[in-house]
Amino acid sequence: MSRTVWINGSWLPEQEAKVSVFDRGFLFADAIYEVTAVIDGKLVDFDGHMARLRRSCASLSLACPWDGEALRALHQELIQRNQLDEGAIYLQLTRGDSGDRTFLCPEGTEPTLVLFTQAREIVNVPQGIQGIRAITCPDIRWGRRDIKSVGLLAACMAKQEARRQGADDALLVEQGFITEGASSNVFIVTPDNRLVTRPLGNDILHGITRGTLLKLAQELGIEHVERPFTPTEAREASEVFISSATSLVWPVVVIDGVAIGDGAPGPFTRRLRERYIAALREQMA
């Protein structure tokens, strides 16, 4: 079934949805995005995603003429028009069509806003149940990873390298420490049962799922620490997992060919994943 896409006030069949070749998102990656999961036909953590969208806009001095309630209404109508039960909605906001290719954006350029759906299973996926295999590779991304920019070439290259090596994903390393996954935040469970994840800063995305998981861990009485950790610590950890809006929680059972723990999803990861999914459904009820 052809999807219905929203572009700057128009509802269009996906085959007719077009963006100018002079759009700065296309020419310069002068754009940001958000992805909101949809489960049981309902938005997940929508307010958190809109708060991060505003932060990204502010960091780039990028105007967003649509407020949170208007964007919520658009997301909900997209769900209805596309009969989306489970999957994601992608919001792409660019600085717009500058009329020609120029590094400096002319005053008064109108932003381009695109929203589209992507139907796919999120909850009952093999990766979440059986775990994934990961490699480590250098983090070559730009220095403002807290801004959710559409400039994702380095992440694509990391995932391609993971596939080439027979793995499912990549964990990125900078100055001897894991920053995050190619499209996720990373957690380890140490042998003394502490949950560890890298602290917030410009070097990682401020994951909405990450924040919720830390709150749930606290509710479950799990001690957590926010600090950098090395690939060696990750390989020697009892458990490792990644989190994102559409993966929720995926156990990492192998890193660089080394089995994590006994090579199967660990009890803490399974427990936190189950509690997170339950919390989402309680929130959306």
mmCIF file of C-alpha atoms in Angstrom:
data_model
loop_
_atom_site.group_PDB
_atom_site.id
_atom_site.type_symbol
_atom_site.label_atom_id
_atom_site.label_comp_id
_atom_site.label_asym_id
_atom_site.label_seq_id
_atom_site.Cartn_x
_atom_site.Cartn_y
_atom_site.Cartn_z
ATOM 1 C CA MET A 1 0.000 0.000 0.000
ATOM 2 C CA SER A 2 1.340 3.424 -0.960
ATOM 3 C CA ARG A 3 2.048 5.632 2.020
ATOM 4 C CA THR A 4 0.706 9.126 2.512
ATOM 5 C CA VAL A 5 3.445 11.670 3.223
ATOM 6 C CA TRP A 6 3.120 15.202 4.655
ATOM 7 C CA ILE A 7 5.276 17.968 3.121
ATOM 8 C CA ASN A 8 4.849 21.622 4.119
ATOM 9 C CA GLY A 9 1.096 21.492 4.520
ATOM 10 C CA SER A 10 0.270 18.980 1.775
ATOM 11 C CA TRP A 11 -0.784 15.346 2.084
ATOM 12 C CA LEU A 12 0.665 13.446 -0.868
ATOM 13 C CA PRO A 13 1.077 9.849 -2.081
ATOM 14 C CA GLU A 14 4.698 8.857 -1.532
ATOM 15 C CA GLN A 15 5.320 8.711 -5.304
ATOM 16 C CA GLU A 16 4.405 12.408 -5.591
ATOM 17 C CA ALA A 17 6.317 13.619 -2.525
ATOM 18 C CA LYS A 18 9.193 15.811 -3.754
ATOM 19 C CA VAL A 19 11.815 18.125 -2.237
ATOM 20 C CA SER A 20 13.713 20.757 -4.236
ATOM 21 C CA VAL A 21 17.186 19.890 -5.510
ATOM 22 C CA PHE A 22 18.247 23.213 -3.948
ATOM 23 C CA ASP A 23 16.975 22.258 -0.497
ATOM 24 C CA ARG A 24 19.778 22.752 2.021
ATOM 25 C CA GLY A 25 19.024 19.408 3.647
ATOM 26 C CA PHE A 26 19.975 17.739 0.357
ATOM 27 C CA LEU A 27 22.925 19.991 -0.468
ATOM 28 C CA PHE A 28 24.527 20.462 2.965
ATOM 29 C CA ALA A 29 22.770 18.126 5.434
ATOM 30 C CA ASP A 30 21.518 21.407 6.905
ATOM 31 C CA ALA A 31 18.675 19.600 8.625
ATOM 32 C CA ILE A 32 17.633 17.677 11.676
ATOM 33 C CA TYR A 33 15.242 14.818 12.291
ATOM 34 C CA GLU A 34 13.347 12.915 14.941
ATOM 35 C CA VAL A 35 11.943 9.414 14.915
ATOM 36 C CA THR A 36 9.040 8.496 17.166
ATOM 37 C CA ALA A 37 8.084 4.862 17.655
ATOM 38 C CA VAL A 38 4.476 3.763 17.233
ATOM 39 C CA ILE A 39 3.214 0.759 19.176
ATOM 40 C CA ASP A 40 -0.408 -0.397 19.165
ATOM 41 C CA GLY A 41 -1.190 2.619 16.980
ATOM 42 C CA LYS A 42 0.043 5.090 19.621
ATOM 43 C CA LEU A 43 3.021 7.438 19.874
ATOM 44 C CA VAL A 44 5.845 6.517 22.254
ATOM 45 C CA ASP A 45 7.618 9.207 24.332
ATOM 46 C CA PHE A 46 6.369 11.920 21.992
ATOM 47 C CA ASP A 47 6.972 14.831 24.393
ATOM 48 C CA GLY A 48 10.603 13.801 24.854
ATOM 49 C CA HIS A 49 11.182 13.722 21.109
ATOM 50 C CA MET A 50 9.636 17.160 20.642
ATOM 51 C CA ALA A 51 11.773 18.590 23.461
ATOM 52 C CA ARG A 52 14.895 17.232 21.735
ATOM 53 C CA LEU A 53 13.679 18.624 18.410
ATOM 54 C CA ARG A 54 13.477 22.084 19.991
ATOM 55 C CA ARG A 55 17.004 21.697 21.402
ATOM 56 C CA SER A 56 18.374 20.691 18.004
ATOM 57 C CA CYS A 57 16.612 23.650 16.366
ATOM 58 C CA ALA A 58 18.008 26.051 18.950
ATOM 59 C CA SER A 59 21.547 24.694 18.529
ATOM 60 C CA LEU A 60 21.412 25.317 14.766
ATOM 61 C CA SER A 61 19.304 28.509 14.873
ATOM 62 C CA LEU A 62 16.820 26.592 12.735
ATOM 63 C CA ALA A 63 13.256 27.870 12.802
ATOM 64 C CA CYS A 64 10.408 25.427 13.359
ATOM 65 C CA PRO A 65 7.102 27.215 12.664
ATOM 66 C CA TRP A 66 5.047 24.283 13.994
ATOM 67 C CA ASP A 67 4.517 23.935 17.757
ATOM 68 C CA GLY A 68 4.340 20.683 19.683
ATOM 69 C CA GLU A 69 0.564 20.317 19.549
ATOM 70 C CA ALA A 70 0.455 20.936 15.806
ATOM 71 C CA LEU A 71 3.173 18.325 15.302
ATOM 72 C CA ARG A 72 1.359 15.876 17.587
ATOM 73 C CA ALA A 73 -1.790 16.291 15.493
ATOM 74 C CA LEU A 74 0.201 15.666 12.293
ATOM 75 C CA HIS A 75 1.760 12.528 13.769
ATOM 76 C CA GLN A 76 -1.631 11.203 14.844
ATOM 77 C CA GLU A 77 -3.175 11.898 11.455
ATOM 78 C CA LEU A 78 -0.254 10.120 9.761
ATOM 79 C CA ILE A 79 -0.980 7.069 11.916
ATOM 80 C CA GLN A 80 -4.620 7.117 10.831
ATOM 81 C CA ARG A 81 -4.017 7.808 7.147
ATOM 82 C CA ASN A 82 -1.421 5.043 6.909
ATOM 83 C CA GLN A 83 -3.170 2.615 9.269
ATOM 84 C CA LEU A 84 0.069 2.293 11.211
ATOM 85 C CA ASP A 85 -0.138 -0.127 14.125
ATOM 86 C CA GLU A 86 3.578 -0.629 14.765
ATOM 87 C CA GLY A 87 6.604 1.131 13.351
ATOM 88 C CA ALA A 88 7.881 4.699 13.345
ATOM 89 C CA ILE A 89 7.221 8.223 12.164
ATOM 90 C CA TYR A 90 10.166 10.172 10.773
ATOM 91 C CA LEU A 91 10.180 13.968 10.963
ATOM 92 C CA GLN A 92 12.770 15.707 8.757
ATOM 93 C CA LEU A 93 13.182 19.476 9.134
ATOM 94 C CA THR A 94 15.535 21.344 6.794
ATOM 95 C CA ARG A 95 16.488 25.007 6.534
ATOM 96 C CA GLY A 96 14.698 24.991 3.193
ATOM 97 C CA ASP A 97 15.275 25.909 -0.436
ATOM 98 C CA SER A 98 17.836 28.711 -0.667
ATOM 99 C CA GLY A 99 17.195 29.231 -4.407
ATOM 100 C CA ASP A 100 20.687 28.176 -5.397
ATOM 101 C CA ARG A 101 23.712 26.428 -3.909
ATOM 102 C CA THR A 102 25.306 28.768 -1.395
ATOM 103 C CA PHE A 103 26.987 28.127 1.937
ATOM 104 C CA LEU A 104 25.318 31.173 3.456
ATOM 105 C CA CYS A 105 21.573 30.814 3.805
ATOM 106 C CA PRO A 106 19.652 33.873 2.538
ATOM 107 C CA GLU A 107 17.413 35.655 5.029
ATOM 108 C CA GLY A 108 13.776 34.631 4.977
ATOM 109 C CA THR A 109 14.284 31.095 3.689
ATOM 110 C CA GLU A 110 11.256 29.000 4.570
ATOM 111 C CA PRO A 111 12.023 25.641 6.257
ATOM 112 C CA THR A 112 10.993 22.343 4.727
ATOM 113 C CA LEU A 113 9.139 19.884 6.938
ATOM 114 C CA VAL A 114 8.557 16.282 5.877
ATOM 115 C CA LEU A 115 6.840 13.535 7.868
ATOM 116 C CA PHE A 116 6.457 9.923 6.778
ATOM 117 C CA THR A 117 5.707 6.557 8.328
ATOM 118 C CA GLN A 118 7.634 3.304 8.237
ATOM 119 C CA ALA A 119 5.756 0.174 9.233
ATOM 120 C CA ARG A 120 7.861 -2.504 10.899
ATOM 121 C CA GLU A 121 7.801 -4.766 13.920
ATOM 122 C CA ILE A 122 9.435 -3.260 17.003
ATOM 123 C CA VAL A 123 8.393 -5.286 20.031
ATOM 124 C CA ASN A 124 8.636 -8.943 19.013
ATOM 125 C CA VAL A 125 11.807 -8.888 16.943
ATOM 126 C CA PRO A 126 14.582 -11.517 17.000
ATOM 127 C CA GLN A 127 17.219 -8.895 17.835
ATOM 128 C CA GLY A 128 15.404 -7.936 21.021
ATOM 129 C CA ILE A 129 14.895 -11.536 22.092
ATOM 130 C CA GLN A 130 18.047 -13.314 20.882
ATOM 131 C CA GLY A 131 20.478 -10.394 20.840
ATOM 132 C CA ILE A 132 22.871 -9.018 18.237
ATOM 133 C CA ARG A 133 26.530 -9.314 17.298
ATOM 134 C CA ALA A 134 28.569 -6.093 17.192
ATOM 135 C CA ILE A 135 31.993 -4.892 16.146
ATOM 136 C CA THR A 136 33.915 -1.867 17.367
ATOM 137 C CA CYS A 137 35.123 0.752 14.916
ATOM 138 C CA PRO A 138 36.457 4.332 15.039
ATOM 139 C CA ASP A 139 33.957 7.108 15.672
ATOM 140 C CA ILE A 140 34.552 9.552 12.812
ATOM 141 C CA ARG A 141 31.386 11.632 13.227
ATOM 142 C CA TRP A 142 31.313 15.399 13.768
ATOM 143 C CA GLY A 143 31.669 16.852 17.261
ATOM 144 C CA ARG A 144 28.013 17.778 17.923
ATOM 145 C CA ARG A 145 26.360 14.387 18.157
ATOM 146 C CA ASP A 146 23.849 15.770 20.643
ATOM 147 C CA ILE A 147 22.203 17.503 17.666
ATOM 148 C CA LYS A 148 20.096 14.959 15.785
ATOM 149 C CA SER A 149 21.414 15.909 12.370
ATOM 150 C CA VAL A 150 20.551 14.119 9.135
ATOM 151 C CA GLY A 151 24.305 13.887 8.413
ATOM 152 C CA LEU A 152 24.444 10.126 8.966
ATOM 153 C CA LEU A 153 27.101 9.032 6.470
ATOM 154 C CA ALA A 154 29.577 7.936 9.168
ATOM 155 C CA ALA A 155 26.877 5.849 10.856
ATOM 156 C CA CYS A 156 26.005 4.232 7.528
ATOM 157 C CA MET A 157 29.668 3.404 6.941
ATOM 158 C CA ALA A 158 29.941 1.822 10.402
ATOM 159 C CA LYS A 159 26.885 -0.342 9.822
ATOM 160 C CA GLN A 160 28.179 -1.372 6.400
ATOM 161 C CA GLU A 161 31.484 -2.423 7.968
ATOM 162 C CA ALA A 162 29.589 -4.428 10.581
ATOM 163 C CA ARG A 163 27.717 -6.248 7.822
ATOM 164 C CA ARG A 164 30.979 -6.886 5.951
ATOM 165 C CA GLN A 165 32.362 -8.568 9.075
ATOM 166 C CA GLY A 166 29.241 -10.680 9.571
ATOM 167 C CA ALA A 167 27.918 -8.633 12.494
ATOM 168 C CA ASP A 168 24.658 -6.778 13.050
ATOM 169 C CA ASP A 169 25.829 -3.389 14.296
ATOM 170 C CA ALA A 170 28.805 -1.268 15.308
ATOM 171 C CA LEU A 171 29.910 0.287 18.594
ATOM 172 C CA LEU A 172 31.850 3.493 17.969
ATOM 173 C CA VAL A 173 35.139 4.237 19.723
ATOM 174 C CA GLU A 174 36.848 7.587 20.274
ATOM 175 C CA GLN A 175 39.992 8.225 22.327
ATOM 176 C CA GLY A 176 39.851 4.698 23.716
ATOM 177 C CA PHE A 177 36.232 4.829 24.914
ATOM 178 C CA ILE A 178 32.929 3.699 23.440
ATOM 179 C CA THR A 179 30.775 6.705 22.613
ATOM 180 C CA GLU A 180 27.591 4.991 21.399
ATOM 181 C CA GLY A 181 26.274 2.615 18.793
ATOM 182 C CA ALA A 182 25.972 3.609 15.152
ATOM 183 C CA SER A 183 22.337 4.556 15.854
ATOM 184 C CA SER A 184 21.887 3.869 19.560
ATOM 185 C CA ASN A 185 23.099 4.463 23.091
ATOM 186 C CA VAL A 186 25.158 1.719 24.766
ATOM 187 C CA PHE A 187 24.957 0.251 28.282
ATOM 188 C CA ILE A 188 27.060 -2.349 30.066
ATOM 189 C CA VAL A 189 26.390 -4.329 33.224
ATOM 190 C CA THR A 190 29.625 -4.795 35.163
ATOM 191 C CA PRO A 191 30.555 -8.038 36.953
ATOM 192 C CA ASP A 192 29.590 -6.347 40.263
ATOM 193 C CA ASN A 193 26.088 -5.671 38.837
ATOM 194 C CA ARG A 194 26.335 -1.956 38.147
ATOM 195 C CA LEU A 195 24.645 -0.460 35.115
ATOM 196 C CA VAL A 196 27.059 1.855 33.278
ATOM 197 C CA THR A 197 26.439 4.215 30.378
ATOM 198 C CA ARG A 198 28.322 7.186 29.008
ATOM 199 C CA PRO A 199 27.296 10.585 30.469
ATOM 200 C CA LEU A 200 25.464 13.142 28.375
ATOM 201 C CA GLY A 201 27.514 15.688 26.451
ATOM 202 C CA ASN A 202 28.190 16.840 22.913
ATOM 203 C CA ASP A 203 29.759 13.488 22.044
ATOM 204 C CA ILE A 204 26.561 11.388 22.217
ATOM 205 C CA LEU A 205 22.913 11.762 21.330
ATOM 206 C CA HIS A 206 20.724 12.467 24.332
ATOM 207 C CA GLY A 207 18.598 9.378 23.811
ATOM 208 C CA ILE A 208 14.958 9.574 24.892
ATOM 209 C CA THR A 209 14.877 5.811 25.477
ATOM 210 C CA ARG A 210 18.190 6.059 27.355
ATOM 211 C CA GLY A 211 16.685 8.515 29.835
ATOM 212 C CA THR A 212 13.595 6.390 30.413
ATOM 213 C CA LEU A 213 15.687 3.267 30.976
ATOM 214 C CA LEU A 214 17.798 4.994 33.634
ATOM 215 C CA LYS A 215 14.617 6.016 35.473
ATOM 216 C CA LEU A 216 13.275 2.457 35.289
ATOM 217 C CA ALA A 217 16.584 1.049 36.543
ATOM 218 C CA GLN A 218 16.344 3.379 39.532
ATOM 219 C CA GLU A 219 12.777 2.233 40.198
ATOM 220 C CA LEU A 220 13.984 -1.383 40.061
ATOM 221 C CA GLY A 221 16.697 -0.628 42.613
ATOM 222 C CA ILE A 222 19.540 -1.075 40.139
ATOM 223 C CA GLU A 223 22.603 1.065 40.824
ATOM 224 C CA HIS A 224 23.733 2.949 37.750
ATOM 225 C CA VAL A 225 26.791 5.038 36.958
ATOM 226 C CA GLU A 226 27.265 7.501 34.097
ATOM 227 C CA ARG A 227 30.910 7.363 33.002
ATOM 228 C CA PRO A 228 32.980 6.478 29.945
ATOM 229 C CA PHE A 229 33.937 2.834 29.445
ATOM 230 C CA THR A 230 36.364 1.074 27.150
ATOM 231 C CA PRO A 231 35.826 -1.653 24.543
ATOM 232 C CA THR A 232 37.708 -4.017 26.876
ATOM 233 C CA GLU A 233 35.268 -3.269 29.697
ATOM 234 C CA ALA A 234 32.395 -3.942 27.320
ATOM 235 C CA ARG A 235 33.849 -7.271 26.170
ATOM 236 C CA GLU A 236 34.442 -8.288 29.805
ATOM 237 C CA ALA A 237 31.034 -7.098 31.029
ATOM 238 C CA SER A 238 28.343 -9.443 32.311
ATOM 239 C CA GLU A 239 25.847 -7.925 29.871
ATOM 240 C CA VAL A 240 25.771 -5.284 27.146
ATOM 241 C CA PHE A 241 22.764 -3.748 25.429
ATOM 242 C CA ILE A 242 21.848 -0.874 23.136
ATOM 243 C CA SER A 243 18.788 1.356 23.204
ATOM 244 C CA SER A 244 16.967 3.581 20.742
ATOM 245 C CA ALA A 245 13.451 4.655 19.848
ATOM 246 C CA THR A 246 12.874 1.773 17.440
ATOM 247 C CA SER A 247 15.110 -0.944 18.914
ATOM 248 C CA LEU A 248 13.858 -0.280 22.467
ATOM 249 C CA VAL A 249 16.408 -2.586 24.153
ATOM 250 C CA TRP A 250 18.564 -5.028 22.185
ATOM 251 C CA PRO A 251 21.041 -7.289 24.006
ATOM 252 C CA VAL A 252 24.558 -7.401 22.538
ATOM 253 C CA VAL A 253 25.786 -10.971 22.892
ATOM 254 C CA VAL A 254 29.068 -10.787 20.932
ATOM 255 C CA ILE A 255 31.561 -7.936 20.477
ATOM 256 C CA ASP A 256 34.492 -8.342 18.064
ATOM 257 C CA GLY A 257 33.955 -12.098 18.101
ATOM 258 C CA VAL A 258 34.041 -12.294 21.915
ATOM 259 C CA ALA A 259 30.965 -13.670 23.658
ATOM 260 C CA ILE A 260 29.496 -11.403 26.332
ATOM 261 C CA GLY A 261 28.824 -13.387 29.494
ATOM 262 C CA ASP A 262 27.565 -16.771 28.362
ATOM 263 C CA GLY A 263 26.808 -15.473 24.874
ATOM 264 C CA ALA A 264 23.068 -15.088 25.465
ATOM 265 C CA PRO A 265 20.877 -12.171 26.606
ATOM 266 C CA GLY A 266 21.411 -11.695 30.332
ATOM 267 C CA PRO A 267 18.765 -11.563 33.068
ATOM 268 C CA PHE A 268 19.105 -7.836 33.741
ATOM 269 C CA THR A 269 18.705 -6.898 30.065
ATOM 270 C CA ARG A 270 15.702 -9.185 29.673
ATOM 271 C CA ARG A 271 14.119 -7.771 32.815
ATOM 272 C CA LEU A 272 14.698 -4.150 31.816
ATOM 273 C CA ARG A 273 13.387 -4.735 28.287
ATOM 274 C CA GLU A 274 10.215 -6.375 29.616
ATOM 275 C CA ARG A 275 9.692 -3.588 32.158
ATOM 276 C CA TYR A 276 10.264 -0.917 29.518
ATOM 277 C CA ILE A 277 7.721 -2.405 27.111
ATOM 278 C CA ALA A 278 5.218 -2.767 29.953
ATOM 279 C CA ALA A 279 5.838 0.858 30.992
ATOM 280 C CA LEU A 280 5.268 2.051 27.439
ATOM 281 C CA ARG A 281 1.934 0.284 27.247
ATOM 282 C CA GLU A 282 0.920 1.643 30.650
ATOM 283 C CA GLN A 283 1.868 5.143 29.492
ATOM 284 C CA MET A 284 -0.153 4.801 26.283
ATOM 285 C CA ALA A 285 -3.231 3.205 27.869
#
